[in-house]
Short mmCIF file of the C-alpha atoms (twelve columns), coordinates in Angstrom:
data_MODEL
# 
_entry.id   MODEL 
# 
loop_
_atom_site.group_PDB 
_atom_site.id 
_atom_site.type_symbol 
_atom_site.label_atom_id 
_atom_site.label_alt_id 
_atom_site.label_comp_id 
_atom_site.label_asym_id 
_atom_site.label_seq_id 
_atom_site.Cartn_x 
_atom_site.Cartn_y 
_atom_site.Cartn_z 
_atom_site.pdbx_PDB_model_num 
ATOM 1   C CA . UNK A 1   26.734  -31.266 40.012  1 
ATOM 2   C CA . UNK A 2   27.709  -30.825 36.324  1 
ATOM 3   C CA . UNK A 3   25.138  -32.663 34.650  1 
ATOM 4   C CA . UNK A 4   22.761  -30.326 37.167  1 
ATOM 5   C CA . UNK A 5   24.527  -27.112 35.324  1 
ATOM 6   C CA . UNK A 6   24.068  -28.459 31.918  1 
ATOM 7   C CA . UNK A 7   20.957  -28.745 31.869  1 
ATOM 8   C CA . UNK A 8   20.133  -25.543 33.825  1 
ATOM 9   C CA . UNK A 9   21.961  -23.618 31.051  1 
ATOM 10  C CA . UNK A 10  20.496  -25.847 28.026  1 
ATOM 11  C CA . UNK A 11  16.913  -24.717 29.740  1 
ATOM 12  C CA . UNK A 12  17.755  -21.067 30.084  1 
ATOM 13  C CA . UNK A 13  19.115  -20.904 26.365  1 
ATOM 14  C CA . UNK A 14  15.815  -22.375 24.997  1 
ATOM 15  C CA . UNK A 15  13.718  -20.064 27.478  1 
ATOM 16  C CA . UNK A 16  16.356  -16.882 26.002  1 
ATOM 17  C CA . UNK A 17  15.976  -18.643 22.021  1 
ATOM 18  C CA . UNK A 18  11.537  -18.435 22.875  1 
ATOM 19  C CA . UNK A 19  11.679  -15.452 23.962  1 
ATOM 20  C CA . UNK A 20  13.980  -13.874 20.975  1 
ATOM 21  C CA . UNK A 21  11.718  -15.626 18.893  1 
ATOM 22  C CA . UNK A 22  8.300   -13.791 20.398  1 
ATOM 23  C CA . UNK A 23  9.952   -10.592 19.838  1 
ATOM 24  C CA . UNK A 24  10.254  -11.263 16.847  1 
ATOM 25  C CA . UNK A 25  7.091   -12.179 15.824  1 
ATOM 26  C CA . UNK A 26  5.462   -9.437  17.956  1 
ATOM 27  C CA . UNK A 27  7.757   -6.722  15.375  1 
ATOM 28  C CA . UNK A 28  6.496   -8.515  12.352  1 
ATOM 29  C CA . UNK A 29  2.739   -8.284  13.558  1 
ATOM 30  C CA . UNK A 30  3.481   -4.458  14.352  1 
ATOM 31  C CA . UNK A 31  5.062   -3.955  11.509  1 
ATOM 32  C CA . UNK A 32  1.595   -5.170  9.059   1 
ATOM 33  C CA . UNK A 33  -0.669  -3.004  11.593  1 
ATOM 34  C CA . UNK A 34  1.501   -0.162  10.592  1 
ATOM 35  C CA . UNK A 35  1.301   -1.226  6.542   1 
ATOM 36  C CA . UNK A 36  -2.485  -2.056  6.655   1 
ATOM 37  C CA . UNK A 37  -3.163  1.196   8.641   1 
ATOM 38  C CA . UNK A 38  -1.110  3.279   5.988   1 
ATOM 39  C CA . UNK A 39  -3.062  1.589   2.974   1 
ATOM 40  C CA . UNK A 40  -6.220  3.032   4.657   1 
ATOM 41  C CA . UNK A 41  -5.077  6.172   5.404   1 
ATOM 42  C CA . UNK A 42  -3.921  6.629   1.521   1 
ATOM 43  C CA . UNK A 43  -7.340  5.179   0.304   1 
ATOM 44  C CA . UNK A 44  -9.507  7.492   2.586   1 
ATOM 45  C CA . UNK A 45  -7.184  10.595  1.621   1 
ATOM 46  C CA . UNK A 46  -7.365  9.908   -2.193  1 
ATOM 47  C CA . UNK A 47  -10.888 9.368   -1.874  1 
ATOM 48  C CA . UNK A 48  -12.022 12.332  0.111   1 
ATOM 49  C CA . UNK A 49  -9.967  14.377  -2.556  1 
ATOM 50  C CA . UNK A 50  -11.756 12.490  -5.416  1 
ATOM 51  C CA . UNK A 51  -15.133 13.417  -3.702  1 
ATOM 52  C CA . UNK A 52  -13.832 17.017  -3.592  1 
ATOM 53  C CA . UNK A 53  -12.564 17.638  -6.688  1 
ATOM 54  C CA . UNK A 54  -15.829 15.957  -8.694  1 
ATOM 55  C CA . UNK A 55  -17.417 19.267  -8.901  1 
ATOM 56  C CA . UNK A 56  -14.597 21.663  -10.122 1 
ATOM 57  C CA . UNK A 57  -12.850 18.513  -12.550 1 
ATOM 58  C CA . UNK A 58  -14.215 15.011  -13.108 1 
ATOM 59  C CA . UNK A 59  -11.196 13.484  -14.261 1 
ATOM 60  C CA . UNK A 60  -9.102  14.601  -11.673 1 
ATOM 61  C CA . UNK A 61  -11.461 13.129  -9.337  1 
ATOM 62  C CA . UNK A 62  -11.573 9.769   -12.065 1 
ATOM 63  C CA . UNK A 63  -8.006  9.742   -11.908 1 
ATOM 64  C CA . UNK A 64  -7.977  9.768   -8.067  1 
ATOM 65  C CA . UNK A 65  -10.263 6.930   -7.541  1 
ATOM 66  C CA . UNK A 66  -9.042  4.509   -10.352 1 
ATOM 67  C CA . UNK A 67  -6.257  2.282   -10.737 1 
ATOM 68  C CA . UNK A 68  -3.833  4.590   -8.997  1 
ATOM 69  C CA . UNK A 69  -5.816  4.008   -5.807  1 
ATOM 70  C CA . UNK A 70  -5.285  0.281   -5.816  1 
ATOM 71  C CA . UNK A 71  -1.999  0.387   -7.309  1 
ATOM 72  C CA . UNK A 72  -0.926  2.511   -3.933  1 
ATOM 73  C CA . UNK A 73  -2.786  0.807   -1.232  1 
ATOM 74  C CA . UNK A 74  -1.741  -2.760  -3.160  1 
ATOM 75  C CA . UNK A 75  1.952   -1.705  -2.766  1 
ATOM 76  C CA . UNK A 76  1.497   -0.023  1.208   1 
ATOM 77  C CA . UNK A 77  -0.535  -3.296  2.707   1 
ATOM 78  C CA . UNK A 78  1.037   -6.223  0.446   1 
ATOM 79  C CA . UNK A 79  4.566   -4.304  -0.303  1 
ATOM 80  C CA . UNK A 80  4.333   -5.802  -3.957  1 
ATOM 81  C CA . UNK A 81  3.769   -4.349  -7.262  1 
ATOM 82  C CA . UNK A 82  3.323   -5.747  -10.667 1 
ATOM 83  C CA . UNK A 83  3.960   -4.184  -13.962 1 
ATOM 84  C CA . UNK A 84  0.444   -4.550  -15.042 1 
ATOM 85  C CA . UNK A 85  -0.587  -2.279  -12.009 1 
ATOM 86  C CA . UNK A 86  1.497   0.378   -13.638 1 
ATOM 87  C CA . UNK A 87  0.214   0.155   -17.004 1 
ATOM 88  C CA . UNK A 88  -3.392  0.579   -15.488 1 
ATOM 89  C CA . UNK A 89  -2.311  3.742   -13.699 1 
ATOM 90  C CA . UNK A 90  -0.424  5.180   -17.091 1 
ATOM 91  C CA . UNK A 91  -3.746  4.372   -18.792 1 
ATOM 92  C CA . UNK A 92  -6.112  5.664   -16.785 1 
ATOM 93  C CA . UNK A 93  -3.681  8.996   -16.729 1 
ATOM 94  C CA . UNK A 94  -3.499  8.985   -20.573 1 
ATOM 95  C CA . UNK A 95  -7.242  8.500   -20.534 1 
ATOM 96  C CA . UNK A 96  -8.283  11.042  -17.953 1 
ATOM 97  C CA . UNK A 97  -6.122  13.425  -19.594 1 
ATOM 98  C CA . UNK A 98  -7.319  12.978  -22.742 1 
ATOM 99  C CA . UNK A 99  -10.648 13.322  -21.251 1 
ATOM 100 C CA . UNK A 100 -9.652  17.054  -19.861 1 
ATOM 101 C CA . UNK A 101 -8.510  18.186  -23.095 1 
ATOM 102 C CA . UNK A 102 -11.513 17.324  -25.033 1 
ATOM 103 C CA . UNK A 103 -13.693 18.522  -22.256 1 
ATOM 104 C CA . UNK A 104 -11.773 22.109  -22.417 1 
ATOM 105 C CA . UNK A 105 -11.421 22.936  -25.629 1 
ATOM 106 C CA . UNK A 106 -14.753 25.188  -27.350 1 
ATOM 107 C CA . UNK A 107 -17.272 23.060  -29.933 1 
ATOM 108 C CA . UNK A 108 -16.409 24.183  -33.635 1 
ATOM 109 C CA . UNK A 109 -19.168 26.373  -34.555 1 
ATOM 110 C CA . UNK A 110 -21.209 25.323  -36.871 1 
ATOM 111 C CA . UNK A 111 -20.808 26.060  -40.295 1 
ATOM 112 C CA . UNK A 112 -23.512 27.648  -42.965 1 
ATOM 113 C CA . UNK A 113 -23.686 25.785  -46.305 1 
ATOM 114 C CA . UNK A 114 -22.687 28.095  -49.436 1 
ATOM 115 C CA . UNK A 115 -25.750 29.774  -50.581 1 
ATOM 116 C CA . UNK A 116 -27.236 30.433  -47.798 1 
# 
């Protein structure tokens, strides 16, 4: 009757071990619906706001469809970032605000030669 009980419990540890192990896996999968459908959300709300913004400022809209949008869905669906990704967002900042100051300040007015 022993060797019965042995392998009744060897089978019902394995079964137990499967099982644990299908949880598992069924967490993990959950877990990247949850990422990918977080990445999406972020790109469709920064790009909505880009759309709305391009009439009243251009570079705010510029700024919200550039580099910062993949930088932010790269990090919510593959949970990584590289250093490179954050040099192309500072960029594209430094750019788009250098962009809005330009694009704000008046033209010099023109000046009349001497003698005129």
């Amino acid at each position: 009757m022993e060797p019965q009980l042995r392998r009744e419990h060897r089978e019902r540890m394995l079964r137990l071990e499967r099982q644990h192990e299908d949880r598992l896996r069924e967490r993990a999968a959950r877990g990247q619906r949850n990422e990918l459908v977080t990445g999406a959300v972020i790109a469709l709300a920064m790009l909505g706001g880009a759309v709305y913004m391009a009439p009243v400022n251009g570079w705010l809209s510029a700024l919200l469809c550039g580099p910062s949008l993949l930088a932010l869905v790269k990090v919510f669906v593959l949970r990584r970032s590289d250093p490179d990704d954050m040099r192309a967002v500072s960029l594209a900042g430094r750019l788009a605000s250098n962009a809005a100051v330009q694009v704000q300040q008046p033209p010099p007015a023109p000046q009349q030669p001497p003698g005129v």
